[in-house]
Tab-separated table of N, CA and C in Angstrom:
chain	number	residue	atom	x	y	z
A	1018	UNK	N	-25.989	171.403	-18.723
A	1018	UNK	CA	-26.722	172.569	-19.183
A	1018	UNK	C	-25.882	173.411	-20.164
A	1019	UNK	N	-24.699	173.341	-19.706
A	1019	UNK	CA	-23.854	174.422	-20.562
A	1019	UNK	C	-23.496	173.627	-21.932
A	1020	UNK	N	-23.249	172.756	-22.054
A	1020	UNK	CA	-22.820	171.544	-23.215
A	1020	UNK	C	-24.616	171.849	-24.354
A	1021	UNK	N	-25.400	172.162	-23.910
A	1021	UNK	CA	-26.439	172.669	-24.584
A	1021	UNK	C	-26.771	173.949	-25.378
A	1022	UNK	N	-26.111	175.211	-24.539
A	1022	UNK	CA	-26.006	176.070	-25.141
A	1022	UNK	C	-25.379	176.021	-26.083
A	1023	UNK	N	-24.637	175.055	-26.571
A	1023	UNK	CA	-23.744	175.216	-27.230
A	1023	UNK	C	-24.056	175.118	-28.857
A	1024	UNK	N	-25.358	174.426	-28.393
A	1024	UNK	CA	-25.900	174.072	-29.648
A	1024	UNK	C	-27.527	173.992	-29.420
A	1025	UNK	N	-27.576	175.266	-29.167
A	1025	UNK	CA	-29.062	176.022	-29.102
A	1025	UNK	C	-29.340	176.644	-30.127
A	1026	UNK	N	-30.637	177.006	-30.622
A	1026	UNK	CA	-30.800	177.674	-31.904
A	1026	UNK	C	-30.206	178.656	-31.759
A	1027	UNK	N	-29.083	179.561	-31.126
A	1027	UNK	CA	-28.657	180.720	-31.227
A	1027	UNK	C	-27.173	180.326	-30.034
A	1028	UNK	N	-26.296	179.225	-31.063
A	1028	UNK	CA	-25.109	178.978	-30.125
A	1028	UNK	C	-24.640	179.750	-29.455
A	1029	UNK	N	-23.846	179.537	-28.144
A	1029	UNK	CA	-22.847	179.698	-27.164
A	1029	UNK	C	-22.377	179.056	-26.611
A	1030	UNK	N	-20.846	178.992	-26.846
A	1030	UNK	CA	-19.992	178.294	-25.841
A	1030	UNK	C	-19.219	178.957	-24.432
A	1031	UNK	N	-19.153	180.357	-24.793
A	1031	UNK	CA	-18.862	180.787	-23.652
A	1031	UNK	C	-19.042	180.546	-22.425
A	1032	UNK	N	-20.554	180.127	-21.989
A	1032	UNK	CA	-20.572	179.552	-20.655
A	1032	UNK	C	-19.836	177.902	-20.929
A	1033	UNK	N	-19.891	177.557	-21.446
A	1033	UNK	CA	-19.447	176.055	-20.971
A	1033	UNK	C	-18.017	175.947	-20.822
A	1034	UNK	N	-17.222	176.372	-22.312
A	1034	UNK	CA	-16.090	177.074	-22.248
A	1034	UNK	C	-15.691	177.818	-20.950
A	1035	UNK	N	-16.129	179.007	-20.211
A	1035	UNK	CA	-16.001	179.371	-18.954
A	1035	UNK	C	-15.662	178.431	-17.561
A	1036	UNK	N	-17.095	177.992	-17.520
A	1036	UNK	CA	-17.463	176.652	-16.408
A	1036	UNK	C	-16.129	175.890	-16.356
A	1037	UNK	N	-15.958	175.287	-17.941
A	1037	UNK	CA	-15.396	174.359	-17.585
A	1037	UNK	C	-14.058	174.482	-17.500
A	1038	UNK	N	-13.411	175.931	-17.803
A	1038	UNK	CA	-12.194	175.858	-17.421
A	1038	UNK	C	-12.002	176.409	-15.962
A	1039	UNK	N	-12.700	176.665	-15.501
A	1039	UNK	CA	-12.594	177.526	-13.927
A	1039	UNK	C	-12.986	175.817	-13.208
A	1040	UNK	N	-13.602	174.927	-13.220
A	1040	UNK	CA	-13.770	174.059	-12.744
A	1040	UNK	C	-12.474	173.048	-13.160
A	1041	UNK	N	-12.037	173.216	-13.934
A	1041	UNK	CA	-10.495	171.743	-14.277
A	1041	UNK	C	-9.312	172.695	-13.977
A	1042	UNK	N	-9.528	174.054	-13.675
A	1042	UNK	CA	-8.051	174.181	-13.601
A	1042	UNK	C	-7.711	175.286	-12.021
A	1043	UNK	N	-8.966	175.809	-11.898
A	1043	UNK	CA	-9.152	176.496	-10.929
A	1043	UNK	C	-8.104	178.118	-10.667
A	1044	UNK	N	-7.928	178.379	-12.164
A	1044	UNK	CA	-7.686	179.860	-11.957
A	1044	UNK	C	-8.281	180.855	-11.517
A	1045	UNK	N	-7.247	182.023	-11.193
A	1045	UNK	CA	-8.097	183.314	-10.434
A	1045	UNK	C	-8.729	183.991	-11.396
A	1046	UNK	N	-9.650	184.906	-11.614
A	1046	UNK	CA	-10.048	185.544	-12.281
A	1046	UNK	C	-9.122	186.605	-13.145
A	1047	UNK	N	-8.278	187.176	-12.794
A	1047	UNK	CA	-7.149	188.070	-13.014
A	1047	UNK	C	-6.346	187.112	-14.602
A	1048	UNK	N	-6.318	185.938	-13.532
A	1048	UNK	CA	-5.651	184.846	-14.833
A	1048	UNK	C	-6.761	185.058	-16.108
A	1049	UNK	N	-7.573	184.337	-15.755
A	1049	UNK	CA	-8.840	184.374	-17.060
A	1049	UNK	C	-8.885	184.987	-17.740
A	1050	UNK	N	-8.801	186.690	-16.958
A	1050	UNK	CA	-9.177	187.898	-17.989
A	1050	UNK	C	-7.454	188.009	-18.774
A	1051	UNK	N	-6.349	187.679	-18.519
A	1051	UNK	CA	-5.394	187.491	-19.407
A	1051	UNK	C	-4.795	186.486	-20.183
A	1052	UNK	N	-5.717	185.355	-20.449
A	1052	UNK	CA	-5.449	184.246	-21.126
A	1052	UNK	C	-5.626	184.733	-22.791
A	1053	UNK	N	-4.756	184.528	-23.471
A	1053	UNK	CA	-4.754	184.193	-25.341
A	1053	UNK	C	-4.787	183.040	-25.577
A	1054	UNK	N	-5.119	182.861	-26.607
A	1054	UNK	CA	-4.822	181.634	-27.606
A	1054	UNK	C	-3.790	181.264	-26.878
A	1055	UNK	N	-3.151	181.811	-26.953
A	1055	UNK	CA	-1.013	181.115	-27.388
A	1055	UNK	C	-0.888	181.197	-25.382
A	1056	UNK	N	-1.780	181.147	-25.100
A	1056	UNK	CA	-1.411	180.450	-23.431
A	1056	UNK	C	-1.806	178.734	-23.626
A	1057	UNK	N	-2.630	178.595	-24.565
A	1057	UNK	CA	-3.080	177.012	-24.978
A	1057	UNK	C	-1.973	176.493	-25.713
A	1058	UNK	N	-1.594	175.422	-24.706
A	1058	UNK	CA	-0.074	174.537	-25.702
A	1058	UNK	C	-0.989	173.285	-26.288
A	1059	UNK	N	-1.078	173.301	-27.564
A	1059	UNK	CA	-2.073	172.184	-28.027
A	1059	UNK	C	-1.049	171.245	-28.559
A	1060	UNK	N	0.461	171.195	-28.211
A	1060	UNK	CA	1.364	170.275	-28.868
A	1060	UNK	C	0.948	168.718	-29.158
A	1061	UNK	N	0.408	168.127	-27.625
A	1061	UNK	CA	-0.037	167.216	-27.706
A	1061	UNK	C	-1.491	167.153	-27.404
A	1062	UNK	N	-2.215	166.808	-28.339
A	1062	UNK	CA	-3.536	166.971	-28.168
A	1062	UNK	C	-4.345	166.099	-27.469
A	1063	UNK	N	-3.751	165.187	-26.932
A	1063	UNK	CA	-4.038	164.337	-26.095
A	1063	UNK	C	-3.891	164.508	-24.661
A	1064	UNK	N	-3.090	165.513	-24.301
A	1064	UNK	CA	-2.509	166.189	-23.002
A	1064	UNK	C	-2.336	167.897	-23.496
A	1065	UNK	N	-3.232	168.229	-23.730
A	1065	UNK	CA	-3.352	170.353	-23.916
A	1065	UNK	C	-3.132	170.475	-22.268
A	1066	UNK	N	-2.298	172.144	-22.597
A	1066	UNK	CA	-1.906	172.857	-21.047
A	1066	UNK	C	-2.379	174.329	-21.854
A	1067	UNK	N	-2.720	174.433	-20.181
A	1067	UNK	CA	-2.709	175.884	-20.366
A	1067	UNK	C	-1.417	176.084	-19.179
A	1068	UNK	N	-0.612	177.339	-20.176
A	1068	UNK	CA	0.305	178.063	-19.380
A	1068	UNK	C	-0.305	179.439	-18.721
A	1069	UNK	N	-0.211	179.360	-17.561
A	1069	UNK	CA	-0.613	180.411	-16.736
A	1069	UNK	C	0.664	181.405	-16.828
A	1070	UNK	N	0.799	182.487	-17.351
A	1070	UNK	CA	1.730	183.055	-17.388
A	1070	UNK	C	1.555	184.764	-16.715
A	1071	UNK	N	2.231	185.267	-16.260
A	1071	UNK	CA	2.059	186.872	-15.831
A	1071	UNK	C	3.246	187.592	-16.069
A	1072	UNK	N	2.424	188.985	-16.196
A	1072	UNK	CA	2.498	190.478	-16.416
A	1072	UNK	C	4.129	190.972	-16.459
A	1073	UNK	N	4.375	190.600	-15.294
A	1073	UNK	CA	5.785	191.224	-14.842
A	1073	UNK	C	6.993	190.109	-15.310
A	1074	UNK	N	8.041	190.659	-16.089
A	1074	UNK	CA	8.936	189.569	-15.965
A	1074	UNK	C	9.625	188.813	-15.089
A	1075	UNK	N	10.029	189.399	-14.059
A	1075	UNK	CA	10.727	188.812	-12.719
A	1075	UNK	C	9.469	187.688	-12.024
A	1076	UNK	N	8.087	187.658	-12.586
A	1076	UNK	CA	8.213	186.551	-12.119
A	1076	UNK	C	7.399	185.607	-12.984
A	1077	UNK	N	8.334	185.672	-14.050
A	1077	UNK	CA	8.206	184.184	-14.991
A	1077	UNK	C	8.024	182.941	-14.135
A	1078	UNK	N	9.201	182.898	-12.460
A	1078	UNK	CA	9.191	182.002	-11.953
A	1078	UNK	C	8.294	181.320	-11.310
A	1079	UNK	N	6.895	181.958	-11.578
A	1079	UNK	CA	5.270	181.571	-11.001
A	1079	UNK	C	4.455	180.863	-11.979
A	1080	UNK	N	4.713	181.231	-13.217
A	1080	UNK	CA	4.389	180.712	-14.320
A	1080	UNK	C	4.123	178.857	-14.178
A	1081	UNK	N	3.153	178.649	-14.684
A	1081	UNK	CA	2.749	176.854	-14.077
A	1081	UNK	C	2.028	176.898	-15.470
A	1082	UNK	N	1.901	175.458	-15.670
A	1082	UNK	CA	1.561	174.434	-16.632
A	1082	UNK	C	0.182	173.895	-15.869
A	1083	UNK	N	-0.596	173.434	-16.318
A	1083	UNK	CA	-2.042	173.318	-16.057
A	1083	UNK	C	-2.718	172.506	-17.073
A	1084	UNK	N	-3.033	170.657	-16.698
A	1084	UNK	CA	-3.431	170.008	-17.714
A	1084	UNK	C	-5.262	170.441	-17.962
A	1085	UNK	N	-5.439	170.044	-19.480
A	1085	UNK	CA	-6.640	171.130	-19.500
A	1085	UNK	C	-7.141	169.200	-20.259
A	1086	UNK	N	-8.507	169.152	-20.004
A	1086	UNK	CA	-9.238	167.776	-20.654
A	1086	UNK	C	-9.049	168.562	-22.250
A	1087	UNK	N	-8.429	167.233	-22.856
A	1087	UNK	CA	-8.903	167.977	-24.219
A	1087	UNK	C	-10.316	167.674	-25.010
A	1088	UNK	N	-11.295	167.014	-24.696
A	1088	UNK	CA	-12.477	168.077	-25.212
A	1088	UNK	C	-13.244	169.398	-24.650
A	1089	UNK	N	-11.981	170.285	-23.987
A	1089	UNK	CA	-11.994	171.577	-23.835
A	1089	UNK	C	-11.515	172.616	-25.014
A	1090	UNK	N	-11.019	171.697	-26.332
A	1090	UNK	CA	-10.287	172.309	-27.002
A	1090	UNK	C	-11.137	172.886	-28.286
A	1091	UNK	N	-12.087	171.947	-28.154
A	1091	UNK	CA	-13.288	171.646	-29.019
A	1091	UNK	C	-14.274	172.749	-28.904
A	1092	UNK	N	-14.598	173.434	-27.195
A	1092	UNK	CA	-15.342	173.822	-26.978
A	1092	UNK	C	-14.714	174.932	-27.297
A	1093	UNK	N	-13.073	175.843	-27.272
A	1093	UNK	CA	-12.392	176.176	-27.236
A	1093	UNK	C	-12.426	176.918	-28.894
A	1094	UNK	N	-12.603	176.190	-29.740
A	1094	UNK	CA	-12.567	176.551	-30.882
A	1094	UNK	C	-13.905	177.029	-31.429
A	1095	UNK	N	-15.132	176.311	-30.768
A	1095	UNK	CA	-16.453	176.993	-30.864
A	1095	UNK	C	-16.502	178.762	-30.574
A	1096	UNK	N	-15.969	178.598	-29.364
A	1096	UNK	CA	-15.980	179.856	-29.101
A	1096	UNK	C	-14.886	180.931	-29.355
A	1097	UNK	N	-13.827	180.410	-30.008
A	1097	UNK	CA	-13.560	181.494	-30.866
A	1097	UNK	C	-13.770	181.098	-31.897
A	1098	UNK	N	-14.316	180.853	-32.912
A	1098	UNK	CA	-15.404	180.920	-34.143
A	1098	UNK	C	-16.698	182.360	-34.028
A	1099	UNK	N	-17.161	181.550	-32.591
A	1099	UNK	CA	-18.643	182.628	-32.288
A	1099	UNK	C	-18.209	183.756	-32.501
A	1100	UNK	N	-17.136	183.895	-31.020
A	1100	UNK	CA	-16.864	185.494	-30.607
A	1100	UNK	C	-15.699	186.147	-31.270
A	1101	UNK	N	-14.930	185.572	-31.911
A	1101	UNK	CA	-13.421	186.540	-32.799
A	1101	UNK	C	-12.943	187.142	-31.768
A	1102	UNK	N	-12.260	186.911	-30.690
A	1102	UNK	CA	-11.681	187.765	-29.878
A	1102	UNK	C	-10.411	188.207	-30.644
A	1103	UNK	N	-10.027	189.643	-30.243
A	1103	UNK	CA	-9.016	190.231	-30.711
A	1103	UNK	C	-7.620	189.593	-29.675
A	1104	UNK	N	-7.656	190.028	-28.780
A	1104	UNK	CA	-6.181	189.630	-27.993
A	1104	UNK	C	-6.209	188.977	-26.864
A	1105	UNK	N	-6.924	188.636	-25.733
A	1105	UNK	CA	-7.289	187.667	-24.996
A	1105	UNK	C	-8.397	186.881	-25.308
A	1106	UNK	N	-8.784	185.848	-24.622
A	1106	UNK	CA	-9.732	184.722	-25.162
A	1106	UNK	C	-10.939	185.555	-24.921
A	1107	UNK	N	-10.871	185.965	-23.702
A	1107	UNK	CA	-12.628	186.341	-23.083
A	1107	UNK	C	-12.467	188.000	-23.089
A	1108	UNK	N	-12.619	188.519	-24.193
A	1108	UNK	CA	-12.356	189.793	-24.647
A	1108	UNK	C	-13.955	190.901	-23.934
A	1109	UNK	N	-13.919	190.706	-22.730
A	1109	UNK	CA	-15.152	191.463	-22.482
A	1109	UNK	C	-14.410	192.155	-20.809
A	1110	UNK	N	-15.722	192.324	-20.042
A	1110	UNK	CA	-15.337	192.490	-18.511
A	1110	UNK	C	-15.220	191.412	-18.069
A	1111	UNK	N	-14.630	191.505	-16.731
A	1111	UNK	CA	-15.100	190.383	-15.636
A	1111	UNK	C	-16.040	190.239	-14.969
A	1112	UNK	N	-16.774	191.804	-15.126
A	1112	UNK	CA	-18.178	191.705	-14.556
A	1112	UNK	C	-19.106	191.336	-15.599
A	1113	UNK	N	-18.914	191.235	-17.078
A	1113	UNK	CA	-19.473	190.397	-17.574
A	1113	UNK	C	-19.504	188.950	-17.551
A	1114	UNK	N	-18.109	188.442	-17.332
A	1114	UNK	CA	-18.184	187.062	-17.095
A	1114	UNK	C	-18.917	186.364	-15.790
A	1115	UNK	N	-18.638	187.607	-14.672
A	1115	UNK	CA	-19.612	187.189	-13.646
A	1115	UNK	C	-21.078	186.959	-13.849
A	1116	UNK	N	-21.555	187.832	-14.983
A	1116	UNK	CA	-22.838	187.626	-15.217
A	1116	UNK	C	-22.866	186.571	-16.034
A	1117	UNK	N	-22.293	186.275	-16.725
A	1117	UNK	CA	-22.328	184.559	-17.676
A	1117	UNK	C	-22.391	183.697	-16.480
A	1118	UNK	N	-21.348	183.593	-15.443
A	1118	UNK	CA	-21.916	182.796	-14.160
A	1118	UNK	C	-22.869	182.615	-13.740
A	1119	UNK	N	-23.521	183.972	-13.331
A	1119	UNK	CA	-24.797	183.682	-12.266
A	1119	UNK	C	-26.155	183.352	-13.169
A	1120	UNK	N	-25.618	183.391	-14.616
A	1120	UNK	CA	-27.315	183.463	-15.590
A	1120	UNK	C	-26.885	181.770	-15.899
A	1121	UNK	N	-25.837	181.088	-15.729
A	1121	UNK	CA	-25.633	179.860	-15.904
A	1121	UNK	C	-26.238	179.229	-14.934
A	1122	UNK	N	-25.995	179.448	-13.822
A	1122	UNK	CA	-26.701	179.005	-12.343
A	1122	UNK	C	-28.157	178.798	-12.466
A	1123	UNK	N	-28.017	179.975	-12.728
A	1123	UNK	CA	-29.973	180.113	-12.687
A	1123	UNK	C	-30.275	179.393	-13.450
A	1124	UNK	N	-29.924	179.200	-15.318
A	1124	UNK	CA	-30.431	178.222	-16.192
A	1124	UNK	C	-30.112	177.395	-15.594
A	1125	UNK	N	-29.026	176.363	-14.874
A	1125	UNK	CA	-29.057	175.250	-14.255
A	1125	UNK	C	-29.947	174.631	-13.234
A	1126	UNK	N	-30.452	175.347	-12.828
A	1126	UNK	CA	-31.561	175.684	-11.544
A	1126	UNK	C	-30.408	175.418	-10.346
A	1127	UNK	N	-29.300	176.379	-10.676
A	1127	UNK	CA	-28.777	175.956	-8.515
A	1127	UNK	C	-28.944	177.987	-8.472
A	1128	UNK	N	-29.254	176.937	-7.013
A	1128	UNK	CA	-29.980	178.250	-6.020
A	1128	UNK	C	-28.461	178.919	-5.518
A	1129	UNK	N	-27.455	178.346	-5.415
A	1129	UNK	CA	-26.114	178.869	-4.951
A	1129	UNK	C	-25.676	179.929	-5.345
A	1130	UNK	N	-25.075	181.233	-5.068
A	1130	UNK	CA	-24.338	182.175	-5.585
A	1130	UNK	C	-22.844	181.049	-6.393
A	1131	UNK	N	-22.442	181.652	-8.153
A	1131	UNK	CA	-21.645	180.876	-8.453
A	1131	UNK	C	-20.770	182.240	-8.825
A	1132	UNK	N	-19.332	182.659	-8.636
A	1132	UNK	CA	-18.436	182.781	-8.860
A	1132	UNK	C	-16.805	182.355	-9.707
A	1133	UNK	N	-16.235	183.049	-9.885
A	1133	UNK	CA	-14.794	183.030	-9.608
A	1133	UNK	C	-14.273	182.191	-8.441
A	1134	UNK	N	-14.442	182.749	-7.049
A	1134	UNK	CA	-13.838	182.035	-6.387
A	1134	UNK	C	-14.341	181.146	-5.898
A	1135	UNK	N	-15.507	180.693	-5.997
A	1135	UNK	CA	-16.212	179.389	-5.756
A	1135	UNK	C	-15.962	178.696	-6.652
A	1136	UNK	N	-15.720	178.979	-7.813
A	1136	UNK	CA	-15.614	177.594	-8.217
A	1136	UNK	C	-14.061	177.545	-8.468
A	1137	UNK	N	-13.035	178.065	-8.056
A	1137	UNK	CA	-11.625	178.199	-7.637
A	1137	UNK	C	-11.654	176.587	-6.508
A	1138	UNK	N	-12.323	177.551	-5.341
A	1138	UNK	CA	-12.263	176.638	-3.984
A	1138	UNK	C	-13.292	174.985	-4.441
A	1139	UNK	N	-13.594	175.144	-5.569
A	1139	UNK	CA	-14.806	173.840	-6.182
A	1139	UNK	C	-13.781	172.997	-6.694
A	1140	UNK	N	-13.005	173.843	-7.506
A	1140	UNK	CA	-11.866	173.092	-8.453
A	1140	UNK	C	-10.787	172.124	-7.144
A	1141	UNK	N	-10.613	172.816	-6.607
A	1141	UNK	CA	-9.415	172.915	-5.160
A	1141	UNK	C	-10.249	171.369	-4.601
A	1142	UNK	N	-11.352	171.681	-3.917
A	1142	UNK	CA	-11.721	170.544	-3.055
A	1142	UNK	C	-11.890	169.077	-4.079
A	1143	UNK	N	-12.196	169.517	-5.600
A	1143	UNK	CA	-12.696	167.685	-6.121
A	1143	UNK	C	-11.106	167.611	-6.186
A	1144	UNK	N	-9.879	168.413	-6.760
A	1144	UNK	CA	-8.977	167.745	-7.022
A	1144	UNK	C	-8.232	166.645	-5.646
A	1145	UNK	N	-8.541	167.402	-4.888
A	1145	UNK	CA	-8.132	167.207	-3.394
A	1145	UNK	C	-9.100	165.836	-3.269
A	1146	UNK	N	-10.081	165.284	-3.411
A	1146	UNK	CA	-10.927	164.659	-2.760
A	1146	UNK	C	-10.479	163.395	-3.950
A	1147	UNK	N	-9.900	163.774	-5.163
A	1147	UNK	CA	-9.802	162.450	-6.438
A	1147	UNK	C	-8.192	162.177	-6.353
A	1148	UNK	N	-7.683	162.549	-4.788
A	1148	UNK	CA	-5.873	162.174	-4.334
A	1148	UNK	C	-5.051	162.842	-5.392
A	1149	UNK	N	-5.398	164.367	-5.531
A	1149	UNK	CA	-4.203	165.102	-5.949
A	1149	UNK	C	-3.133	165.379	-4.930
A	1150	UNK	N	-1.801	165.313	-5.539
A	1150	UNK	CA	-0.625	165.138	-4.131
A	1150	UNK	C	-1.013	166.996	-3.469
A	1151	UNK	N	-1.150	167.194	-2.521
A	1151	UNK	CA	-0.995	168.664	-1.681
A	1151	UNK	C	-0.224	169.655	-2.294
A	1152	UNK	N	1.115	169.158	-2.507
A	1152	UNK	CA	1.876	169.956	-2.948
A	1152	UNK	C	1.753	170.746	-4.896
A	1153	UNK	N	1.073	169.584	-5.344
A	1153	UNK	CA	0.938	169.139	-6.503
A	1153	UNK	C	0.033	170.274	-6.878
A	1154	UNK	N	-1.307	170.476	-5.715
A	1154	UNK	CA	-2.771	171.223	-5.830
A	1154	UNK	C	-2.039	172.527	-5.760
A	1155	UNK	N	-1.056	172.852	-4.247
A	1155	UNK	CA	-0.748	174.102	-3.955
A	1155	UNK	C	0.089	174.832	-5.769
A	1156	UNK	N	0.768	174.075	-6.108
A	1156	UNK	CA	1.310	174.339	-7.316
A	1156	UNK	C	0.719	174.925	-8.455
A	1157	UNK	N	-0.793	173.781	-8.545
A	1157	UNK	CA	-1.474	174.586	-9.246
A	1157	UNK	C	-2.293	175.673	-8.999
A	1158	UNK	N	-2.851	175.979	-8.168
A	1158	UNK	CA	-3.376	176.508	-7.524
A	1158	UNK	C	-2.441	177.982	-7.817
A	1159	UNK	N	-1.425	177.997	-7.776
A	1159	UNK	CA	0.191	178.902	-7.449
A	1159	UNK	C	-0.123	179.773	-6.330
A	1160	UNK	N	0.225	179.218	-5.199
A	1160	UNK	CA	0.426	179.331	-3.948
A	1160	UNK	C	1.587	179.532	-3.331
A	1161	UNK	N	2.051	180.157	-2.667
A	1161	UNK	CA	3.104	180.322	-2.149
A	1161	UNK	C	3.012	179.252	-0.907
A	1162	UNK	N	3.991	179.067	-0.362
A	1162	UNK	CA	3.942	177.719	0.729
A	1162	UNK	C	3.148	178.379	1.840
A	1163	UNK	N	3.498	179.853	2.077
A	1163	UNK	CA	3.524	180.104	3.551
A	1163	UNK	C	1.776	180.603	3.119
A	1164	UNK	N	0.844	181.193	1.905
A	1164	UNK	CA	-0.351	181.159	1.760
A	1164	UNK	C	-1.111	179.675	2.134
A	1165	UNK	N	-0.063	178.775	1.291
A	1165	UNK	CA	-0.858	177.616	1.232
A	1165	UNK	C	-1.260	176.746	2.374
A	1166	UNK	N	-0.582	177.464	3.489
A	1166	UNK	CA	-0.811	176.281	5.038
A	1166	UNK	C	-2.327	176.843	5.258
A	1167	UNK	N	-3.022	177.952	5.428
A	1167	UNK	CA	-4.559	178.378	5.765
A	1167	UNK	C	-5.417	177.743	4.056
A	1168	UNK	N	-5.096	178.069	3.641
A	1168	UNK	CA	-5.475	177.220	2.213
A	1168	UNK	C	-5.809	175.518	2.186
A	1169	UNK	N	-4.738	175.367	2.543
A	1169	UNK	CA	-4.752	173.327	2.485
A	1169	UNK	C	-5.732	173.180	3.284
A	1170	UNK	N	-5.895	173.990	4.602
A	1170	UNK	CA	-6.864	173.350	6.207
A	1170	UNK	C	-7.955	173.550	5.656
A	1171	UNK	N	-8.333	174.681	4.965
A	1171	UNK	CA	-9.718	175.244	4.289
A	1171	UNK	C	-10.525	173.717	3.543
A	1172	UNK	N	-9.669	173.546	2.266
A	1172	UNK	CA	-9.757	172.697	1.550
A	1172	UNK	C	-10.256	170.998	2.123
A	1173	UNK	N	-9.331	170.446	2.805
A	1173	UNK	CA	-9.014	169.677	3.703
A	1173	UNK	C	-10.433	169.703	4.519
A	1174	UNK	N	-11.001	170.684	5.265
A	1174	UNK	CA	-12.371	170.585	5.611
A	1174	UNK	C	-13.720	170.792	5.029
A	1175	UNK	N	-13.422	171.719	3.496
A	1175	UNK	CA	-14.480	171.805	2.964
A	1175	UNK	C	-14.699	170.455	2.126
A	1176	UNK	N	-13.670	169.310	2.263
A	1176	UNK	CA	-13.905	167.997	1.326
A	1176	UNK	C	-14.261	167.336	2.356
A	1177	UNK	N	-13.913	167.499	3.739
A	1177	UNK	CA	-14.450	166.688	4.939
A	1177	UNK	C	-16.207	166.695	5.335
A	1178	UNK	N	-16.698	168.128	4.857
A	1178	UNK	CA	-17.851	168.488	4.811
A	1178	UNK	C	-18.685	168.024	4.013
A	1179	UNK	N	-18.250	168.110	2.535
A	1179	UNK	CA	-18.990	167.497	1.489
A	1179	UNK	C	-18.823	165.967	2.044
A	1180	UNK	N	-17.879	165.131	1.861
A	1180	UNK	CA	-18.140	163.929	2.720
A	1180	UNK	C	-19.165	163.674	3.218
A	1181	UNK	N	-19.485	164.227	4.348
A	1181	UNK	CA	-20.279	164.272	5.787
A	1181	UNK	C	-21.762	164.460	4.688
A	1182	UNK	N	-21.657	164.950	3.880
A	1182	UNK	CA	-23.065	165.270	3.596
A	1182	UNK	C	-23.718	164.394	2.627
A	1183	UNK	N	-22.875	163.653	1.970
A	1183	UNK	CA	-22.724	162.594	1.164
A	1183	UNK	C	-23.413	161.327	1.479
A	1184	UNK	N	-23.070	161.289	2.801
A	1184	UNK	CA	-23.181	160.242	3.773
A	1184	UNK	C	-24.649	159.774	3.540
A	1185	UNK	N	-25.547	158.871	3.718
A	1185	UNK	CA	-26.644	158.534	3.794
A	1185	UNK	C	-27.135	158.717	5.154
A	1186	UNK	N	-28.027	159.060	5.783
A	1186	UNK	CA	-28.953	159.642	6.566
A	1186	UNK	C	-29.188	158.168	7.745
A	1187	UNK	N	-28.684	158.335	8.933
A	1187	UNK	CA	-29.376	157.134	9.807
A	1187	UNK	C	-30.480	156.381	9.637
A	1188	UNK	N	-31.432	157.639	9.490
A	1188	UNK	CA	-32.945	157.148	9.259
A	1188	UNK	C	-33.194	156.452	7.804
A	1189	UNK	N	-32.175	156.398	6.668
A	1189	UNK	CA	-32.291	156.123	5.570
A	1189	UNK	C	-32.104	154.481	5.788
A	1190	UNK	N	-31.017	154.092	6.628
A	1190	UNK	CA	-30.964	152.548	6.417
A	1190	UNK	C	-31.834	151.719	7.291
């Protein structure tokens, strides 16, 4: 749905652009609303990162690397074409971006409340479920170890769930 807007008689990439980076990389919202350009390492364009970087200097040491698909880069450049942001990418609120969420939903037809942190914990469970190493997820994720033990169990059962639901139906075979 969002790969459409993009090229609707009255383009937008912002939602897809949005979607699809909250779904491949599973940042917090806080992150989002401080991403620039120059957090995108496009060195190798075959492997683009986004550097998650923060506020305070003392802790550069949180700072993580984050592989981004590169035809995100594409979508990436649509939308700054559209919108000209001045100094971060998504130069608006977050309660605007929440509303780019939930009007995406609805054009999609899911009945689900969609978020920030749903699709955080969305990002979390497929990486988890396509054998990302634990430690690997908590990393990206940037977790502290002693957050990440109620975190992993979360995860760990919300992929056990989807599983379960996956499953084909007794009465089906």
């Amino acid at each position: 749905y969002t790969a459409s807007l993009r090229v609707a008689e009255k383009p937008d990439a912002r939602p897809d652009l949005l979607l699809r980076l909250l779904l491949d990389t599973g940042i917090k919202k806080s992150e989002c609303m401080r991403l620039t350009p120059q957090h995108i390492q496009r060195r190798d364009a075959d492997k683009p990162l986004l550097i998650v970087r923060h506020k305070k200097p003392n802790n550069v040491y949180k700072e993580r690397k984050i592989a981004l698909d590169p035809d995100w880069l594409d979508v990436l450049d649509d939308y700054l074409e559209q919108y000209k942001p001045e100094k971060t990418i998504f130069d608006c609120t977050a309660r605007n971006l929440e509303y780019v969420l939930r009007d995406t939903a609805k054009g999609a037809g899911v009945d689900a409340r969609v978020s920030f942190e749903i699709l955080r914990w969305t990002s979390a469970v497929r990486d988890y479920r396509r054998g990302v190493e634990l430690d690997t997820l908590r990393e990206k994720m940037g977790l502290s170890r002693i957050s990440w033990r109620e975190t992993r169990d979360k995860i760990i059962r919300l992929a056990a769930i989807q599983m379960q639901d996956e499953l084909p139906s007794p009465d089906s075979a």
